[in-house]
Structure formats: C-alpha cells, structure tokens
C-alpha cells in the first residue's frame, strides 16, 4: 500500500482564506408586529395601560425602601447603577419575549419552555426551579413583611394583642382569596392599579418627609461620590429591585396587542427607574451616611410614616397574586387543569384546590420556619439574578455573554460535533467528498438518507449536523447558483457561492427570533480557477481549504489529512484515502453501523458533481478495510 505523506501540511488554501464580515438580512429580523398573528388562540384581554400597571406593581416592591442605603454603600455612582439596571432589565425582558417566537407560527408559553428549546429538558428543569423558588419565596417574604408591618401599625389599638403570627396568617388568607378568585392575570387588573397607586403615594410621602426633615438639620450628613470597595453590594441591591422578568411571558400573552409589549415594558421600566431615583436621591441626599434600611427608620415618626407603611403593606399584598400567576398558570397547564378537558365546574374546583394547597404550604413556611425571612432573600437574590440578568444571554442568539461568547452559536457547533464525520479533499485534477452516515436503524433503506447532495451541475455539498438544516442550505445554494447563472450566463465561481452562503448563515446569528443552523457544509466545485473546496460553519465563517473535516471524528480525520501530499494525489487515489480516513475516524464508534458515501468532481465525471461509481466505491471500501486491518495487526505486534 503506497501512501503519500507530508508532515503537518497546512490545509488552508493560499488564495481562498476568507472573511467573516458581518452582514445583516432584513428577511430574518424578528418582527414583533407579527406577534398577534403568531400567538395561539388565547384570551388577550389586557390593554397596554393595564400591562403598564401590572409591570409597575410587580417590579416596584419593597426593594425601593432600601435604595437610599444602596447609595450609602456605593456612593452617588449608584444613580448610574439604577439607570444601568433598568436598561438591562428592559432589554433582557424584550429578549425573553422575542425568544417566545423563535419558531415561525408557534409561540412558546413560558420562560421554562424557552429554556427547554435552548437547553433541553434539563435546562427547563433548572430554569423552572429557579423561577418557582424565586416567585414562591418572594410571596412568602411579602406575607411575612405584611404581617410584621400590620403588627407595628396596630400598636396601641384593641387588636394589638393578636401578635405577628396572626397578622401573617391573615395576610396569607387575603392573598389566598385573591388568587383563588382570579383565573388569569387580567382578572387582577384592579389589584395592579391599587398596587401602583400605593407605591406612588408611598414615594410622595418619603420624598415629602425627607425634604421637610432637611430644613431642621443644622448640618447635612456627608456623602461620597463612589466607594469601589462596596460597589458590588450596591449594584446587587439595585439589580434585585428590578426583578420581574419571570412574569413577562404571561403578561405578554394576556395582551390584546402583543406587538405593543416592548412599548409597555419600556415605559414601565422608565417610570420605575424614575421613582427609584427620586427615593434614592432624596434619602441619601438628606441623611447621607446615616441613612438606614428601610428608609422609614430614618424618617421622622408620625402619621405620615404610618400611612407610608400602610401603603407599602398594601402594595406587597396586592402584588402577591400577580406574582403567583406565573407559577400557577404554568403548573396548571402541565397538570392539564383546563375547561377544555375537565369542564367549567371541575376546572374551577381543581384550580381552587391546587392553589389552596400551594398557598397553605407557603403560609406554613412563613409561620413556622424560624429562619425563613433570612434564607429566602439569599436564594431569591441568586435565582432572580440568574433568570433576569444571566440566563437571557444563553437564550438569545444575538447577545454576547460578558466574556464575549454567543452561546447559541456554540450550541449549534455542538450539533455538528455530535454528527457523523464529513471530509473534503482538493487534489490534482478534482475534488473528493466523503461522509460517514451513522445508521440509527437496520430498517433504513440504503442510500435513502444522502448527506452529499448536488447544488448545481458543478457544485457538490457534504454536511455534518442536522439533516433538515442541510436540505434548507442546499436549496439556498441551488438558488444562488441558478440566479448567478441567469444573470451572468456562466457558472458561479465557488468563492462567490461560499461568500453568499456564509452571509446567509451568519444572518441567522444576528437576531433573537431565529436560531443558528446546526450544520457545517463542505462545498466542492471546479470553476475557471480549477478545483475548489470551502467549508461554511454555523457562525457563518467560510474558509477555503485543501482538505477539511467536520463532525465527531473531525480531529482524527484532520490528523490523517495533514499527512497526505494532496497536491500530488490523483482523484482515484484521493477516493481511496477518503474512504480510509472515514473508516479510521469511525473506529472509535465500532458498535455503530455506518454507511460510506463518496462523490467527486473530476475529468472522469466530466467536471460535474456525481457520486462515485459502485465499482470505485467497492474498491475504496476494500482499501479502507484492509488498511484498518493492517493497523490492528501492527498494534497487536507491538503489544
């Protein structure tokens, strides 16, 4: 057996190493105006105004009371953190809703389903757990805070003797009554209005009392511009005050006009950032380094502070039913609790029973777990930070992570790496393509699942990755070649086709409403410049090669290709070497059946892309099997 060797030969073509410039395609941009048409049949009853109140009521909670203290930790730079956290929260909220529409004609129904589409069942489980822990924990804390606040407000009244636990239990009953009575988010619209109004009243009282208190101060306490050492604590406190993204899929689904979601979210987040900034600036500006958390502890006592406490107590109780809808709606969907399957009466009965049981568990934890109010904020802060600020990076194909990675593109490459091996060899007089087709069933008809296709008379395409994506890209390649021929009356050069396909593939890495192609394609051609070979990756990068490989056995195949003297190999020899390399790369998966597919473009095929004749294929397979046996015997002799 004669083999031609060249130590570590460069596989890149000298003239065809190419570009990865960014291109945008208007055809693939997410169009939120189509949301109404793409959402399944549901009851979209909430207006943009109602959605605005829902967002404000959910987000602007007790976190507002600790913002002056957050500025005390980080200095006046915390005002910039408020704007930054608001911008990030709004942006990730829009990304999340866009991800619901990643597949044309289908709307995912929850954050968890988006996670499953991106990461699989395990990803859904992780995100679902984080979401439920955060929301249920927050509701539990709100009930505890409401009970404690009510207990402090009734001091000196006949009901003072009831104690904190009674008021915590009473708060839980109020939340239970609201959540059992409400079926969907739009049913608690009145609660959102009152919740927002209580927040506004509380903010006005805090600002008013702070400004009045300033007049009686002989000297204003000192403040600082920035504290680098305490900056992380300040930023964490501010970011925690913008948690709310977990409810966004349900809020958007309840809208009459989902296309107005971005507008509603932007307006609500801007309003929240404004009232946050007002409370933070007044609290820190007036009390400086002496400010306490919550801000009520720094304000002069009196009827106004009591009213403010009553307002924030009312707010947290009104927000609880809205927060719980994100948990209940998804859980009831999974349990198939609906009028379509159970009928109206049974559906209402089972919904009431399910929600009552879950509220009972929350109430028992709030009443009898002594460290509940200490443990849950820590878990909630971690969960909220992940699901609001971190995970959307993984869900979105168009967003860089903090270390400069686009995870969805990397995951697309994983689909390629888990596929059968595909290689291409550009040799003297032609190009050879070879693919290892894993046979997942003995019932498959031979040659029915082709991974090497003809994209034009003189163009062949081999692939590693998702077969459905391959067919789509091959069709696009055919269209590009046909259009070029119609315009210029000549066959398209390989570089032009590779460039256009690279641009097309890269466009699918730019927008949140689409996913990258999970396939690497090897494009072979003979044009006026002779044999050409390109590989187009999921990122859209396209490069000219003398020899290339993709798929599970890529590294082993590349090692073998680098040993070949490709410039001296004939096409017939290249066919045998391609078969040998595929068999060698498959050697690590001996337990899996596979089928070898070979094609070429050369003088023997009249410079047209065709699969190799059966006799040539049989000869190549015989050569590959003999080479594999020789290698095994050599290893046995060495042992």
Coordinates of C-alpha atoms in Angstrom, one line a residue:
X1 CA 0.0 0.0 0.0
X2 CA 1.5 3.2 -1.2
X3 CA 0.7 6.4 0.8
X4 CA 1.9 9.9 0.1
X5 CA 2.9 11.8 3.2
X6 CA 3.7 15.4 4.1
X7 CA 4.3 16.3 7.7
X8 CA 1.7 18.7 9.1
X9 CA 0.7 20.2 5.7
X10 CA -1.4 23.3 6.0
X11 CA -5.0 22.6 4.9
X12 CA -5.9 26.2 4.2
X13 CA -6.0 27.3 0.6
X14 CA -3.4 30.0 -0.1
X15 CA -5.9 32.1 -2.1
X16 CA -9.2 31.3 -0.5
X17 CA -8.9 32.1 3.1
X18 CA -11.7 34.4 3.6
X19 CA -13.6 36.9 5.5
X20 CA -16.1 36.8 8.3
X21 CA -17.5 40.3 7.9
X22 CA -20.9 40.9 9.4
X23 CA -23.9 41.1 7.2
X24 CA -27.5 41.7 8.1
X25 CA -30.5 40.3 6.4
X26 CA -33.8 42.0 6.7
X27 CA -35.6 38.8 5.9
X28 CA -34.6 37.2 9.2
X29 CA -35.1 40.1 11.6
X30 CA -37.6 39.5 14.3
X31 CA -40.8 41.4 13.6
X32 CA -42.7 41.9 16.7
X33 CA -45.6 43.3 14.7
X34 CA -46.4 39.8 13.7
X35 CA -46.9 38.7 17.2
X36 CA -50.7 39.0 17.1
X37 CA -50.8 36.5 14.2
X38 CA -48.3 34.1 15.6
X39 CA -49.7 33.7 19.1
X40 CA -52.1 30.7 19.6
X41 CA -55.7 31.3 20.3
X42 CA -55.9 32.8 23.8
X43 CA -57.8 35.5 25.6
X44 CA -55.8 38.6 25.1
X45 CA -57.8 41.0 27.3
X46 CA -55.2 43.3 28.8
X47 CA -54.6 46.7 27.2
X48 CA -51.2 48.4 27.0
X49 CA -52.2 50.6 30.0
X50 CA -53.2 47.5 32.1
X51 CA -49.9 45.8 31.2
X52 CA -48.1 49.0 32.3
X53 CA -49.8 48.8 35.8
X54 CA -49.0 45.1 36.0
X55 CA -45.3 45.6 35.4
X56 CA -45.0 48.5 37.8
X57 CA -47.0 46.6 40.5
X58 CA -44.8 43.5 40.1
X59 CA -41.4 45.3 40.0
X60 CA -41.7 48.3 42.3
X61 CA -41.9 46.5 45.6
X62 CA -40.2 46.7 48.9
X63 CA -36.8 47.0 47.1
X64 CA -37.5 50.7 46.7
X65 CA -37.1 51.2 50.5
X66 CA -33.5 50.0 50.6
X67 CA -32.3 52.1 47.6
X68 CA -31.0 55.0 49.7
X69 CA -29.0 52.5 51.7
X70 CA -27.7 51.1 48.4
X71 CA -26.4 54.6 47.6
X72 CA -24.8 54.8 51.0
X73 CA -22.8 51.6 50.1
X74 CA -21.7 52.6 46.6
X75 CA -21.9 56.4 46.7
X76 CA -23.7 58.7 44.2
X77 CA -22.4 56.3 41.4
X78 CA -25.4 54.2 42.4
X79 CA -27.6 56.6 40.5
X80 CA -25.9 55.4 37.3
X81 CA -26.4 51.8 38.5
X82 CA -30.2 52.4 38.7
X83 CA -30.2 53.5 35.1
X84 CA -27.9 50.6 34.0
X85 CA -30.0 48.0 35.9
X86 CA -33.2 49.5 34.3
X87 CA -31.7 49.3 30.8
X88 CA -30.5 45.7 31.3
X89 CA -33.8 44.6 32.8
X90 CA -35.8 46.1 30.0
X91 CA -33.5 44.7 27.3
X92 CA -33.5 41.1 28.7
X93 CA -37.2 41.3 29.1
X94 CA -37.6 42.1 25.4
X95 CA -35.1 39.3 24.5
X96 CA -37.2 36.8 26.6
X97 CA -40.4 37.7 24.8
X98 CA -38.7 37.5 21.4
X99 CA -37.4 34.1 22.3
X100 CA -41.1 33.0 22.7
X101 CA -41.4 33.5 18.9
X102 CA -38.2 31.9 17.8
X103 CA -40.1 29.4 15.6
X104 CA -42.5 30.8 13.0
X105 CA -46.1 30.1 13.6
X106 CA -45.6 28.8 17.2
X107 CA -45.5 30.8 20.4
X108 CA -43.8 29.2 23.5
X109 CA -45.9 29.8 26.6
X110 CA -43.4 30.3 29.4
X111 CA -39.9 31.1 30.4
X112 CA -39.4 27.4 31.1
X113 CA -40.4 26.4 27.5
X114 CA -37.9 28.9 26.2
X115 CA -35.2 27.2 28.4
X116 CA -36.2 23.8 27.0
X117 CA -35.9 25.0 23.4
X118 CA -32.5 26.3 24.2
X119 CA -31.0 23.8 26.6
X120 CA -33.3 20.7 26.5
X121 CA -35.4 19.1 29.3
X122 CA -32.6 19.6 31.9
X123 CA -32.4 23.3 31.1
X124 CA -36.1 23.6 31.5
X125 CA -35.9 21.9 34.9
X126 CA -33.2 24.2 36.2
X127 CA -34.9 27.4 35.0
X128 CA -38.3 26.2 36.2
X129 CA -36.8 25.5 39.7
X130 CA -35.1 28.9 39.8
X131 CA -38.2 30.7 38.7
X132 CA -40.5 28.9 41.2
X133 CA -38.1 29.3 44.1
X134 CA -37.8 33.0 43.4
X135 CA -41.5 33.7 43.0
X136 CA -42.8 31.5 45.8
X137 CA -40.0 32.7 48.1
X138 CA -40.8 36.4 47.3
X139 CA -44.5 35.8 48.0
X140 CA -43.6 34.2 51.3
X141 CA -41.4 37.1 52.3
X142 CA -44.1 39.6 51.3
X143 CA -46.6 37.8 53.5
X144 CA -44.2 37.9 56.4
X145 CA -43.3 41.6 55.9
X146 CA -47.0 42.5 55.6
X147 CA -47.8 40.7 58.8
X148 CA -44.9 42.4 60.7
X149 CA -45.9 45.8 59.3
X150 CA -49.5 45.4 60.2
X151 CA -48.5 44.3 63.7
X152 CA -46.4 47.5 64.1
X153 CA -49.3 49.7 62.8
X154 CA -51.9 48.3 65.2
X155 CA -49.8 49.1 68.3
X156 CA -52.0 50.9 70.8
X157 CA -55.2 49.6 69.3
X158 CA -57.6 46.9 70.7
X159 CA -56.2 44.3 68.2
X160 CA -52.6 44.8 69.3
X161 CA -52.8 41.5 71.4
X162 CA -53.2 39.3 68.3
X163 CA -49.4 39.3 67.5
X164 CA -47.3 38.9 64.4
X165 CA -48.3 35.3 63.6
X166 CA -52.0 36.2 63.5
X167 CA -51.3 39.0 61.0
X168 CA -49.0 36.8 58.9
X169 CA -51.8 34.2 58.7
X170 CA -54.3 37.0 57.9
X171 CA -52.1 38.3 55.1
X172 CA -51.8 34.8 53.7
X173 CA -55.7 34.4 53.8
X174 CA -56.0 37.7 51.9
X175 CA -53.6 36.6 49.2
X176 CA -55.3 33.2 49.0
X177 CA -58.7 34.7 48.5
X178 CA -57.4 36.9 45.6
X179 CA -55.5 34.1 43.9
X180 CA -58.4 31.7 44.1
X181 CA -60.9 34.2 42.8
X182 CA -58.6 35.3 39.9
X183 CA -58.2 33.0 36.9
X184 CA -55.8 34.9 34.7
X185 CA -53.6 38.0 35.0
X186 CA -56.2 40.3 33.6
X187 CA -58.6 39.3 36.4
X188 CA -56.3 41.1 38.9
X189 CA -56.0 44.3 37.0
X190 CA -57.8 46.3 39.8
X191 CA -55.1 45.0 42.2
X192 CA -52.4 46.3 39.9
X193 CA -53.9 49.7 39.8
X194 CA -54.2 50.0 43.5
X195 CA -50.7 48.4 44.0
X196 CA -49.2 51.1 41.7
X197 CA -51.1 53.9 43.4
X198 CA -50.0 52.7 46.8
X199 CA -46.4 52.8 45.6
X200 CA -46.8 56.3 44.2
X201 CA -48.4 57.6 47.5
X202 CA -45.6 56.0 49.5
X203 CA -42.9 57.6 47.3
X204 CA -44.5 61.0 47.6
X205 CA -44.6 60.7 51.4
X206 CA -41.0 59.6 51.6
X207 CA -39.8 62.5 49.4
X208 CA -42.0 65.0 51.2
X209 CA -40.9 63.9 54.7
X210 CA -37.2 63.8 53.6
X211 CA -37.3 67.4 52.2
X212 CA -39.1 68.7 55.3
X213 CA -36.6 67.0 57.6
X214 CA -33.8 68.7 55.7
X215 CA -35.0 72.1 56.9
X216 CA -34.5 71.2 60.5
X217 CA -30.9 69.8 60.1
X218 CA -28.1 72.1 61.2
X219 CA -25.6 70.2 59.0
X220 CA -26.2 67.8 56.2
X221 CA -24.5 64.3 56.8
X222 CA -21.6 63.6 54.5
X223 CA -22.0 61.7 51.2
X224 CA -19.4 60.2 48.8
X225 CA -19.2 60.1 45.0
X226 CA -18.2 56.4 44.8
X227 CA -17.0 53.6 47.0
X228 CA -15.2 51.0 45.0
X229 CA -15.0 48.5 47.8
X230 CA -18.8 48.5 48.4
X231 CA -19.7 48.9 44.7
X232 CA -20.7 45.2 44.2
X233 CA -23.1 45.3 47.2
X234 CA -24.7 48.5 45.9
X235 CA -25.1 47.1 42.4
X236 CA -26.6 43.8 43.7
X237 CA -29.2 45.7 45.8
X238 CA -30.2 47.8 42.9
X239 CA -30.4 44.9 40.5
X240 CA -32.6 42.9 42.9
X241 CA -35.1 45.8 42.8
X242 CA -35.6 45.2 39.1
X243 CA -36.6 41.6 39.2
X244 CA -39.8 40.8 37.4
X245 CA -38.9 39.1 34.1
X246 CA -40.3 35.8 35.3
X247 CA -43.9 37.1 34.8
X248 CA -43.3 38.7 31.4
X249 CA -44.3 35.7 29.2
X250 CA -47.7 35.6 30.9
X251 CA -48.2 39.3 30.8
X252 CA -47.4 39.5 27.1
X253 CA -49.7 36.5 26.4
X254 CA -52.6 38.3 28.2
X255 CA -52.3 41.5 26.0
X256 CA -54.9 42.4 23.3
X257 CA -52.0 43.7 21.2
X258 CA -48.8 41.7 22.0
X259 CA -46.9 43.8 19.4
X260 CA -47.1 46.7 21.9
X261 CA -45.2 44.7 24.6
X262 CA -41.9 46.5 24.0
X263 CA -43.5 49.8 24.4
X264 CA -45.3 48.9 27.6
X265 CA -42.2 47.4 29.1
X266 CA -40.0 50.4 28.2
X267 CA -42.5 52.9 29.6
X268 CA -43.0 50.9 32.8
X269 CA -39.3 50.4 33.4
X270 CA -38.6 54.1 32.8
X271 CA -41.3 55.1 35.3
X272 CA -39.9 52.6 37.9
X273 CA -36.3 53.9 37.4
X274 CA -37.6 57.5 37.8
X275 CA -39.3 56.8 41.2
X276 CA -36.4 54.7 42.3
X277 CA -34.0 57.5 41.5
X278 CA -36.2 60.1 43.3
X279 CA -36.4 58.0 46.6
X280 CA -32.7 57.1 46.4
X281 CA -31.5 60.7 45.8
X282 CA -33.7 62.2 48.5
X283 CA -33.0 59.5 51.1
X284 CA -29.2 59.6 50.6
X285 CA -29.0 63.3 49.9
X286 CA -30.8 64.2 53.1
X287 CA -29.5 61.5 55.5
X288 CA -26.1 60.7 53.8
X289 CA -24.0 58.2 55.6
X290 CA -26.6 58.0 58.5
X291 CA -29.4 56.6 56.3
X292 CA -30.9 53.3 57.4
X293 CA -32.7 50.5 55.6
X294 CA -35.7 50.6 55.2
X295 CA -35.8 54.3 54.7
X296 CA -38.8 54.5 57.1
X297 CA -36.3 54.1 60.0
X298 CA -34.6 57.4 59.1
X299 CA -37.8 59.4 58.6
X300 CA -39.4 61.4 61.4
X301 CA -42.1 59.3 63.1
X302 CA -45.7 60.3 62.8
X303 CA -48.9 59.8 61.0
X304 CA -47.3 60.3 57.5
X305 CA -44.8 57.5 58.1
X306 CA -47.6 55.2 59.3
X307 CA -49.5 56.0 56.1
X308 CA -46.4 55.2 54.0
X309 CA -46.0 51.9 55.9
X310 CA -49.7 51.1 55.3
X311 CA -49.2 51.9 51.6
X312 CA -46.2 49.6 51.2
X313 CA -48.0 46.9 53.1
X314 CA -51.0 47.1 50.8
X315 CA -48.6 47.1 47.8
X316 CA -46.9 43.8 48.7
X317 CA -50.2 42.1 49.4
X318 CA -51.6 43.3 46.1
X319 CA -48.5 42.2 44.2
X320 CA -48.6 38.6 45.6
X321 CA -51.5 37.4 43.4
X322 CA -49.9 38.8 40.3
X323 CA -46.5 37.2 41.1
X324 CA -48.2 33.8 41.8
X325 CA -50.0 33.7 38.4
X326 CA -46.7 32.9 36.7
X327 CA -46.3 29.8 38.9
X328 CA -49.9 28.7 38.9
X329 CA -50.7 29.2 35.2
X330 CA -47.7 27.0 34.1
X331 CA -48.3 24.4 36.7
X332 CA -52.0 24.1 35.8
X333 CA -51.0 23.9 32.2
X334 CA -48.7 21.0 33.0
X335 CA -51.4 19.3 35.1
X336 CA -54.0 19.8 32.3
X337 CA -56.3 21.8 34.5
X338 CA -58.5 23.4 31.9
X339 CA -62.1 23.8 31.0
X340 CA -61.5 22.0 27.7
X341 CA -60.6 18.8 29.4
X342 CA -62.4 18.9 32.7
X343 CA -65.4 21.2 32.1
X344 CA -66.0 24.6 33.6
X345 CA -67.1 23.4 37.1
X346 CA -64.4 20.8 37.6
X347 CA -61.8 23.1 36.2
X348 CA -62.7 25.8 38.8
X349 CA -62.8 23.2 41.6
X350 CA -59.4 21.7 40.8
X351 CA -57.9 25.1 40.3
X352 CA -59.2 26.3 43.7
X353 CA -57.9 23.1 45.4
X354 CA -54.5 23.3 43.8
X355 CA -53.9 26.9 44.5
X356 CA -55.2 26.5 48.1
X357 CA -52.8 23.7 48.8
X358 CA -49.8 25.7 47.5
X359 CA -50.9 28.7 49.5
X360 CA -51.2 26.6 52.6
X361 CA -47.6 25.4 52.1
X362 CA -46.3 29.0 51.7
X363 CA -48.3 30.1 54.8
X364 CA -46.9 27.3 56.9
X365 CA -43.3 28.1 55.9
X366 CA -43.9 31.8 56.6
X367 CA -45.4 31.0 60.0
X368 CA -43.3 28.2 61.4
X369 CA -39.8 28.2 59.7
X370 CA -37.8 30.5 62.0
X371 CA -35.1 31.5 59.5
X372 CA -37.5 31.7 56.5
X373 CA -37.1 35.5 56.3
X374 CA -33.3 35.1 56.2
X375 CA -32.9 32.1 53.9
X376 CA -35.3 33.1 51.2
X377 CA -33.8 36.5 50.4
X378 CA -30.5 34.9 49.7
X379 CA -32.0 32.1 47.5
X380 CA -34.2 34.7 45.8
X381 CA -31.4 37.1 45.1
X382 CA -29.4 34.3 43.4
X383 CA -32.4 33.0 41.5
X384 CA -33.5 36.4 40.4
X385 CA -30.0 37.5 39.2
X386 CA -29.8 34.3 37.1
X387 CA -33.2 34.4 35.5
X388 CA -33.3 38.2 35.0
X389 CA -29.7 39.1 34.1
X390 CA -27.7 36.0 33.2
X391 CA -29.8 33.3 31.5
X392 CA -31.2 35.6 28.8
X393 CA -27.6 35.6 27.4
X394 CA -27.9 31.9 26.8
X395 CA -31.4 32.1 25.4
X396 CA -30.5 34.8 22.9
X397 CA -28.6 34.1 19.8
X398 CA -27.8 37.8 19.3
X399 CA -26.4 38.7 22.7
X400 CA -22.8 38.4 23.8
X401 CA -22.0 37.0 27.3
X402 CA -19.8 39.1 29.5
X403 CA -16.7 37.1 28.3
X404 CA -17.5 37.7 24.6
X405 CA -19.3 34.4 23.7
X406 CA -22.5 33.8 21.9
X407 CA -23.8 30.6 23.4
X408 CA -26.4 29.6 20.9
X409 CA -23.8 29.6 18.1
X410 CA -21.6 27.4 20.3
X411 CA -24.5 25.0 20.9
X412 CA -25.1 24.9 17.1
X413 CA -21.5 23.8 16.7
X414 CA -22.2 21.0 19.3
X415 CA -24.9 19.6 16.9
X416 CA -22.2 19.4 14.3
X417 CA -19.7 17.8 16.6
X418 CA -22.2 15.1 17.5
X419 CA -22.8 14.1 13.9
X420 CA -21.1 11.7 11.6
X421 CA -17.8 12.7 10.1
X422 CA -17.6 14.5 6.7
X423 CA -14.4 15.4 4.8
X424 CA -13.3 17.1 1.6
X425 CA -10.1 16.6 -0.3
X426 CA -8.9 19.1 -3.0
X427 CA -6.3 17.2 -5.1
X428 CA -4.7 17.3 -8.5
X429 CA -7.5 17.2 -11.1
X430 CA -10.5 17.3 -8.9
X431 CA -12.3 17.3 -5.5
X432 CA -13.5 14.3 -3.4
X433 CA -16.2 14.4 -0.7
X434 CA -16.8 11.6 1.8
X435 CA -19.3 11.2 4.6
X436 CA -19.8 8.7 7.4
X437 CA -23.5 8.2 7.7
X438 CA -24.4 6.6 11.0
X439 CA -27.3 4.1 10.6
X440 CA -29.7 4.5 13.5
X441 CA -31.8 1.6 12.4
X442 CA -31.3 -1.6 10.4
X443 CA -34.6 -0.8 8.7
X444 CA -33.3 2.2 6.8
X445 CA -33.2 1.8 3.0
X446 CA -29.6 2.0 1.8
X447 CA -28.7 5.3 0.1
X448 CA -32.0 6.9 1.1
X449 CA -30.5 9.4 3.6
X450 CA -28.0 11.2 1.5
X451 CA -25.6 13.6 3.2
X452 CA -23.8 14.5 -0.1
X453 CA -26.0 16.5 -2.5
X454 CA -25.7 18.3 -5.8
X455 CA -26.3 22.0 -5.5
X456 CA -25.5 22.7 -9.2
X457 CA -24.1 20.7 -12.0
X458 CA -20.6 21.6 -11.0
X459 CA -21.2 22.0 -7.2
X460 CA -21.4 19.3 -4.5
X461 CA -22.2 19.8 -0.8
X462 CA -21.3 17.4 2.0
X463 CA -22.6 18.1 5.5
X464 CA -22.2 17.2 9.2
X465 CA -25.0 18.2 11.5
X466 CA -28.8 18.4 11.3
X467 CA -30.1 16.9 8.1
X468 CA -33.1 19.2 7.9
X469 CA -30.8 22.2 8.1
X470 CA -28.6 20.7 5.4
X471 CA -31.6 20.4 3.0
X472 CA -32.5 24.0 3.6
X473 CA -29.0 25.3 2.9
X474 CA -28.5 23.1 -0.2
X475 CA -31.8 24.5 -1.6
X476 CA -30.5 28.0 -0.9
X477 CA -27.2 27.1 -2.6
X478 CA -29.0 25.9 -5.7
X479 CA -31.0 29.2 -5.8
X480 CA -27.8 31.2 -5.5
X481 CA -26.1 29.2 -8.3
X482 CA -29.2 29.4 -10.5
X483 CA -29.6 33.2 -10.0
X484 CA -25.9 33.8 -10.8
X485 CA -26.2 31.7 -14.0
X486 CA -29.4 33.6 -15.1
X487 CA -27.7 37.0 -14.6
X488 CA -24.1 36.3 -15.9
X489 CA -24.8 33.4 -18.2
X490 CA -21.9 31.4 -16.7
X491 CA -21.4 29.0 -13.8
X492 CA -20.9 30.7 -10.4
X493 CA -17.4 30.6 -9.1
X494 CA -17.0 28.7 -5.8
X495 CA -15.8 31.7 -3.9
X496 CA -19.0 33.7 -4.8
X497 CA -21.3 30.8 -3.7
X498 CA -19.3 30.3 -0.5
X499 CA -19.4 34.0 0.2
X500 CA -23.2 34.3 -0.3
X501 CA -23.9 31.2 1.8
X502 CA -21.6 32.4 4.6
X503 CA -23.5 35.7 4.6
X504 CA -26.8 33.8 4.7
X505 CA -25.8 31.5 7.6
X506 CA -24.3 34.4 9.5
X507 CA -27.5 36.3 9.3
X508 CA -29.1 33.6 11.5
X509 CA -26.7 34.5 14.3
X510 CA -27.8 38.1 14.5
X511 CA -31.4 38.0 15.7
X512 CA -33.2 36.6 18.7
X513 CA -36.2 35.4 16.7
X514 CA -34.2 32.8 14.8
X515 CA -31.7 30.1 15.7
X516 CA -28.3 29.3 14.0
X517 CA -28.0 26.5 11.6
X518 CA -26.8 23.3 13.3
X519 CA -24.7 22.1 10.4
X520 CA -21.3 22.6 8.8
X521 CA -21.3 22.3 5.0
X522 CA -18.3 21.4 2.8
X523 CA -18.7 22.9 -0.7
X524 CA -16.8 21.4 -3.6
X525 CA -16.6 22.8 -7.1
X526 CA -14.5 23.1 -10.3
X527 CA -14.5 26.5 -11.8
X528 CA -12.3 28.6 -14.1
X529 CA -9.6 28.6 -11.4
X530 CA -9.6 24.8 -11.0
X531 CA -10.7 22.6 -8.1
X532 CA -12.1 24.5 -5.1
X533 CA -13.1 23.4 -1.6
X534 CA -14.8 25.6 1.1
X535 CA -16.3 24.9 4.5
X536 CA -19.1 27.0 5.9
X537 CA -19.6 26.8 9.7
X538 CA -22.6 27.6 11.9
X539 CA -21.1 31.0 12.8
X540 CA -21.2 31.9 9.1
X541 CA -17.4 31.8 8.7
X542 CA -16.3 30.3 5.4
X543 CA -12.7 29.4 4.5
X544 CA -11.0 27.8 1.5
X545 CA -9.2 24.5 2.2
X546 CA -7.0 21.9 0.5
X547 CA -8.5 19.4 2.9
X548 CA -11.1 19.8 5.7
X549 CA -13.2 17.8 8.1
X550 CA -16.3 18.3 10.3
X551 CA -18.3 16.1 12.7
X552 CA -17.5 13.8 15.6
X553 CA -14.3 12.4 14.1
X554 CA -13.0 15.8 12.9
X555 CA -9.8 15.8 14.8
X556 CA -8.8 12.3 13.9
X557 CA -9.7 13.0 10.2
X558 CA -7.7 16.2 10.1
X559 CA -4.6 14.5 11.6
X560 CA -4.8 11.9 8.7
X561 CA -5.5 14.5 6.1
X562 CA -2.4 16.6 7.1
X563 CA -0.2 13.6 6.4
X564 CA -1.3 13.4 2.7
X565 CA 0.5 15.1 -0.2
X566 CA -2.7 16.5 -1.6
X567 CA -1.1 18.4 -4.4
X568 CA 0.3 15.1 -5.9
X569 CA -2.7 12.8 -5.2
X570 CA -4.8 11.7 -8.2
X571 CA -8.6 11.7 -7.8
X572 CA -8.7 7.9 -7.8
X573 CA -6.1 7.8 -5.0
X574 CA -8.0 10.5 -3.1
X575 CA -11.1 8.4 -3.2
X576 CA -9.3 5.5 -1.5
X577 CA -7.7 7.8 1.0
X578 CA -11.0 9.5 1.8
X579 CA -12.6 6.1 2.5
X580 CA -9.6 5.1 4.7
X581 CA -9.9 8.3 6.7
X582 CA -13.6 7.9 7.3
X583 CA -13.1 4.3 8.4
X584 CA -10.3 5.3 10.7
X585 CA -12.3 8.2 12.2
X586 CA -15.3 5.8 12.7
X587 CA -13.0 3.3 14.5
X588 CA -13.8 4.9 17.9
X589 CA -17.5 4.0 17.4
X590 CA -17.2 0.4 16.2
X591 CA -20.5 -0.6 17.8
X592 CA -22.5 1.8 15.5
X593 CA -23.4 0.8 11.9
X594 CA -22.5 3.3 9.3
X595 CA -22.6 3.7 5.5
X596 CA -19.9 5.4 3.5
X597 CA -21.0 8.0 0.9
X598 CA -18.5 9.2 -1.7
X599 CA -18.7 11.7 -4.5
X600 CA -16.3 13.5 -6.8
X601 CA -15.8 16.3 -9.4
X602 CA -13.1 15.5 -11.9
X603 CA -12.5 14.7 -15.6
X604 CA -13.9 11.2 -15.2
X605 CA -17.2 12.9 -14.2
X606 CA -16.9 15.5 -17.0
X607 CA -16.3 18.1 -14.3
X608 CA -19.8 17.5 -12.9
X609 CA -20.6 16.6 -9.4
X610 CA -21.7 12.9 -9.1
X611 CA -21.5 10.1 -6.7
X612 CA -18.6 7.7 -7.5
X613 CA -19.5 4.6 -9.5
X614 CA -20.3 1.5 -7.5
X615 CA -17.1 -0.3 -8.6
X616 CA -14.9 2.6 -7.5
X617 CA -16.8 2.7 -4.2
X618 CA -16.4 -1.0 -3.6
X619 CA -12.7 -0.7 -4.3
X620 CA -12.3 2.2 -1.9
X621 CA -14.1 0.3 0.9
X622 CA -11.9 -2.7 0.3
X623 CA -8.8 -0.5 0.5
X624 CA -10.1 1.1 3.7
X625 CA -10.9 -2.1 5.5
X626 CA -7.5 -3.6 4.5
X627 CA -5.8 -0.5 5.9
X628 CA -7.8 -0.8 9.1
X629 CA -6.9 -4.5 9.5
X630 CA -3.2 -3.7 8.8
X631 CA -3.3 -1.1 11.6
X632 CA -4.9 -3.5 14.0
X633 CA -2.2 -6.2 13.2
X634 CA 0.5 -3.6 13.7
X635 CA -0.9 -2.7 17.1
X636 CA -1.1 -6.4 18.1
X637 CA 2.5 -7.0 17.1
X638 CA 3.7 -4.0 19.2
X639 CA 1.9 -5.4 22.2

